[in-house]
């Protein structure tokens, strides 16, 4: 299995999920600016949108979109119990993956991470922070994870919340969400994935890319 990723981008969620399942992948770094993979080939031939993550399965199928990839990993390694398998809980997982992907990732964080976004766009997005984070604050007050146990949705939420530190969003203003984030950093799969990608991110920052952020 191949995972096209950029350090600390949303593809981190797939790495975390693979580690949760006790497995790994062939990780292929994508340069956010040149859209080239580490062997110099064009990532746009893999995903014309130039977005990570992309998963190539062992059957050589290409899969894009966080929500689809994360559910694929959960199905591929059912013993890891990274997603509910029946009942309303399946819809709840899909609800959270959708919420994270749209309300948090794209509507809130993507413009804040995009150095080319005009200031009014950033302000428009930032204004969405209180309502979106309040949903999480309320939900997590009575539970440790988004669902009854750790799931791929927590992996995705962690990857997104981790960006708050390079945005004007102060996670500490949502103490329950902040405590959830801090708790997750102690999970072995997350600690490992975060450490590995933070090292790669630091190396990338040593050669800044003025026109594109690898995160959003
Ligand atoms: N809808 C896509 C969004 C993926 C996405 O936005 N990926 C970001 C990294 S977090 C990216 O590759 N950004 C590079 C760019 O915008 O050029 C998904 O859910 O997989």
Coordinates of C-alpha atoms and ligand atoms in Angstrom, one line a residue:
X1 CA 0.0 0.0 0.0
X2 CA 1.3 3.5 -0.9
X3 CA 0.3 6.7 0.9
X4 CA 1.1 10.0 -0.8
X5 CA 1.4 12.5 1.9
X6 CA 2.9 15.9 2.9
X7 CA 4.3 16.3 6.4
X8 CA 1.7 17.4 9.0
X9 CA -1.0 17.7 6.3
X10 CA -4.4 16.0 6.7
X11 CA -2.7 12.8 5.3
X12 CA -1.3 12.5 8.9
X13 CA -4.7 11.0 9.8
X14 CA -4.1 8.0 7.5
X15 CA -0.7 7.4 8.9
X16 CA -2.1 7.5 12.4
X17 CA -4.9 5.0 11.4
X18 CA -2.3 2.7 9.8
X19 CA -0.3 2.7 13.0
X20 CA -3.4 2.2 15.1
X21 CA -4.0 -0.9 12.9
X22 CA -0.5 -2.1 13.7
X23 CA 0.6 -1.8 10.1
X24 CA 2.3 0.8 7.8
X25 CA 2.6 1.7 4.2
X26 CA 5.1 2.9 1.7
X27 CA 5.0 6.6 2.4
X28 CA 5.7 8.9 -0.6
X29 CA 6.3 12.6 0.2
X30 CA 4.7 15.1 -2.1
X31 CA 6.2 18.6 -2.5
X32 CA 3.4 21.0 -2.0
X33 CA 4.9 23.7 -4.3
X34 CA 6.3 21.7 -7.2
X35 CA 3.6 18.9 -7.0
X36 CA 6.4 16.4 -7.5
X37 CA 6.8 13.2 -5.5
X38 CA 10.2 12.4 -3.9
X39 CA 11.3 10.4 -6.9
X40 CA 10.7 13.4 -9.1
X41 CA 7.6 12.2 -10.9
X42 CA 4.5 14.4 -11.3
X43 CA 1.9 14.1 -8.5
X44 CA -0.7 15.7 -10.8
X45 CA -0.6 12.4 -12.8
X46 CA -1.7 10.7 -9.6
X47 CA -4.2 13.3 -8.4
X48 CA -5.0 16.2 -10.9
X49 CA -6.1 18.3 -7.9
X50 CA -2.6 18.0 -6.4
X51 CA -4.1 17.2 -3.0
X52 CA -2.9 14.6 -0.5
X53 CA -3.8 12.1 0.8
X54 CA -3.9 9.6 -2.0
X55 CA -3.8 5.9 -1.2
X56 CA -2.7 3.2 -3.7
X57 CA -4.1 -0.1 -2.5
X58 CA -2.4 -3.4 -2.7
X59 CA -4.7 -4.1 -5.7
X60 CA -3.2 -0.9 -7.3
X61 CA -6.5 1.1 -7.0
X62 CA -6.0 4.8 -6.4
X63 CA -8.2 6.4 -3.7
X64 CA -8.5 10.1 -2.9
X65 CA -10.5 12.0 -0.2
X66 CA -9.8 11.6 3.5
X67 CA -13.2 10.3 4.4
X68 CA -13.0 7.5 1.8
X69 CA -9.4 6.6 2.6
X70 CA -9.9 6.5 6.3
X71 CA -13.0 4.3 6.0
X72 CA -11.0 2.1 3.6
X73 CA -8.3 1.6 6.2
X74 CA -10.9 0.8 8.9
X75 CA -12.5 -1.8 6.7
X76 CA -9.2 -3.3 5.6
X77 CA -8.1 -3.8 9.2
X78 CA -11.3 -4.6 11.0
X79 CA -9.5 -6.1 14.0
X80 CA -8.3 -2.6 14.9
X81 CA -11.9 -1.5 15.3
X82 CA -11.3 1.9 13.9
X83 CA -14.9 2.3 12.7
X84 CA -18.3 1.0 13.8
X85 CA -19.5 -1.7 11.4
X86 CA -23.3 -1.5 11.7
X87 CA -26.2 0.5 12.9
X88 CA -26.6 4.2 13.5
X89 CA -23.0 4.5 14.7
X90 CA -21.9 4.1 11.0
X91 CA -23.9 7.3 10.1
X92 CA -22.4 9.0 13.1
X93 CA -18.9 8.2 11.9
X94 CA -19.8 9.6 8.5
X95 CA -21.3 12.7 10.1
X96 CA -18.1 13.4 11.9
X97 CA -15.9 12.7 8.9
X98 CA -18.0 15.1 6.9
X99 CA -18.1 17.8 9.7
X100 CA -14.3 17.6 10.0
X101 CA -13.7 17.7 6.3
X102 CA -16.1 20.6 5.5
X103 CA -16.8 22.7 8.6
X104 CA -13.3 22.4 10.1
X105 CA -10.7 21.5 7.4
X106 CA -12.0 23.4 4.4
X107 CA -14.2 26.2 5.8
X108 CA -12.1 27.1 8.8
X109 CA -8.5 26.0 8.6
X110 CA -7.7 25.9 4.9
X111 CA -7.9 29.7 4.3
X112 CA -6.0 30.3 7.6
X113 CA -3.2 28.1 6.4
X114 CA -3.1 29.4 2.8
X115 CA -0.5 32.2 2.7
X116 CA -2.1 33.4 -0.6
X117 CA -5.6 33.8 0.9
X118 CA -6.7 37.5 1.0
X119 CA -7.1 39.0 4.5
X120 CA -11.0 39.3 4.2
X121 CA -11.2 35.6 3.3
X122 CA -9.1 34.7 6.4
X123 CA -11.2 36.9 8.6
X124 CA -14.4 35.3 7.1
X125 CA -13.1 31.9 8.0
X126 CA -11.8 32.8 11.4
X127 CA -15.2 34.1 12.3
X128 CA -16.5 30.5 11.9
X129 CA -14.2 29.2 14.6
X130 CA -16.4 29.8 17.7
X131 CA -19.5 28.0 16.4
X132 CA -17.5 25.1 15.0
X133 CA -15.3 24.6 18.0
X134 CA -18.3 25.0 20.3
X135 CA -19.9 21.9 18.7
X136 CA -16.8 19.9 19.6
X137 CA -16.6 21.4 23.0
X138 CA -20.2 20.4 23.9
X139 CA -19.9 16.9 22.3
X140 CA -16.6 16.0 24.0
X141 CA -17.7 17.1 27.5
X142 CA -19.4 13.8 28.0
X143 CA -17.0 11.5 26.2
X144 CA -13.3 10.8 25.4
X145 CA -13.7 10.3 21.7
X146 CA -16.1 11.4 18.9
X147 CA -17.7 8.0 19.0
X148 CA -17.8 5.5 21.8
X149 CA -14.1 4.5 21.2
X150 CA -11.2 5.9 19.2
X151 CA -12.0 5.9 15.5
X152 CA -10.6 7.2 12.2
X153 CA -12.6 10.3 12.8
X154 CA -10.5 11.1 15.9
X155 CA -7.3 10.6 13.7
X156 CA -8.7 13.1 11.2
X157 CA -9.8 15.6 14.0
X158 CA -6.4 15.4 15.6
X159 CA -4.6 16.2 12.3
X160 CA -6.9 19.2 11.8
X161 CA -6.7 20.5 15.4
X162 CA -2.9 20.2 15.2
X163 CA -2.9 23.1 12.7
X164 CA -4.4 25.5 15.2
X165 CA -0.9 26.3 16.5
X166 CA 0.1 27.9 13.3
X167 CA -3.2 29.9 13.0
X168 CA -4.7 32.6 15.2
X169 CA -7.0 30.0 16.7
X170 CA -6.3 29.5 20.4
X171 CA -7.3 26.0 21.3
X172 CA -7.0 26.7 25.0
X173 CA -10.2 28.8 24.7
X174 CA -12.0 25.5 24.3
X175 CA -10.7 23.6 27.3
X176 CA -12.4 20.3 26.6
X177 CA -11.2 20.3 23.0
X178 CA -7.8 21.3 24.2
X179 CA -7.7 18.5 26.8
X180 CA -8.9 16.0 24.1
X181 CA -6.1 17.1 21.7
X182 CA -3.5 16.8 24.5
X183 CA -4.8 13.4 25.5
X184 CA -4.5 12.2 21.9
X185 CA -0.9 13.3 21.6
X186 CA -0.1 10.7 24.2
X187 CA -1.6 7.8 22.2
X188 CA 1.3 5.8 20.8
X189 CA 0.1 5.8 17.2
X190 CA -0.3 9.6 17.3
X191 CA 2.9 10.3 19.2
X192 CA 4.8 8.2 16.6
X193 CA 3.2 9.7 13.6
X194 CA 3.5 13.2 14.9
X195 CA 7.1 12.8 15.8
X196 CA 8.0 11.4 12.3
X197 CA 6.1 14.0 10.4
X198 CA 7.3 16.9 12.6
X199 CA 10.8 15.9 11.7
X200 CA 10.0 15.9 8.0
X201 CA 8.1 19.2 8.4
X202 CA 11.1 20.9 10.0
X203 CA 13.3 19.7 7.2
X204 CA 10.8 21.1 4.7
X205 CA 10.7 24.5 6.5
X206 CA 14.4 24.7 6.2
X207 CA 13.7 25.1 2.5
X208 CA 10.6 27.4 2.6
X209 CA 8.0 27.3 -0.2
X210 CA 6.8 30.9 -0.6
X211 CA 3.7 30.1 -2.7
X212 CA 2.1 27.1 -1.1
X213 CA 1.6 25.6 2.3
X214 CA 1.8 21.8 2.4
X215 CA -0.9 21.7 5.1
X216 CA -4.3 23.0 4.0
Ligands
LIG1 N1 -11.1 17.0 -0.1 C1 -9.7 16.5 0.1 C2 -8.9 17.7 0.6 C3 -7.4 17.3 0.8 C4 -6.6 18.5 1.0 O1 -7.1 19.6 1.2 N2 -5.3 18.3 1.2 C5 -4.3 19.3 1.4 C6 -3.4 19.0 2.6 S1 -4.3 18.9 4.1 C7 -3.4 19.6 0.2 O2 -3.0 18.6 -0.4 N3 -3.2 20.9 -0.1 C8 -2.3 21.2 -1.1 C9 -2.8 22.3 -2.0 O3 -3.9 22.9 -1.7 O4 -2.2 22.5 -3.0 C10 -9.7 15.4 1.1 O5 -10.5 15.3 2.0 O6 -8.8 14.5 0.9

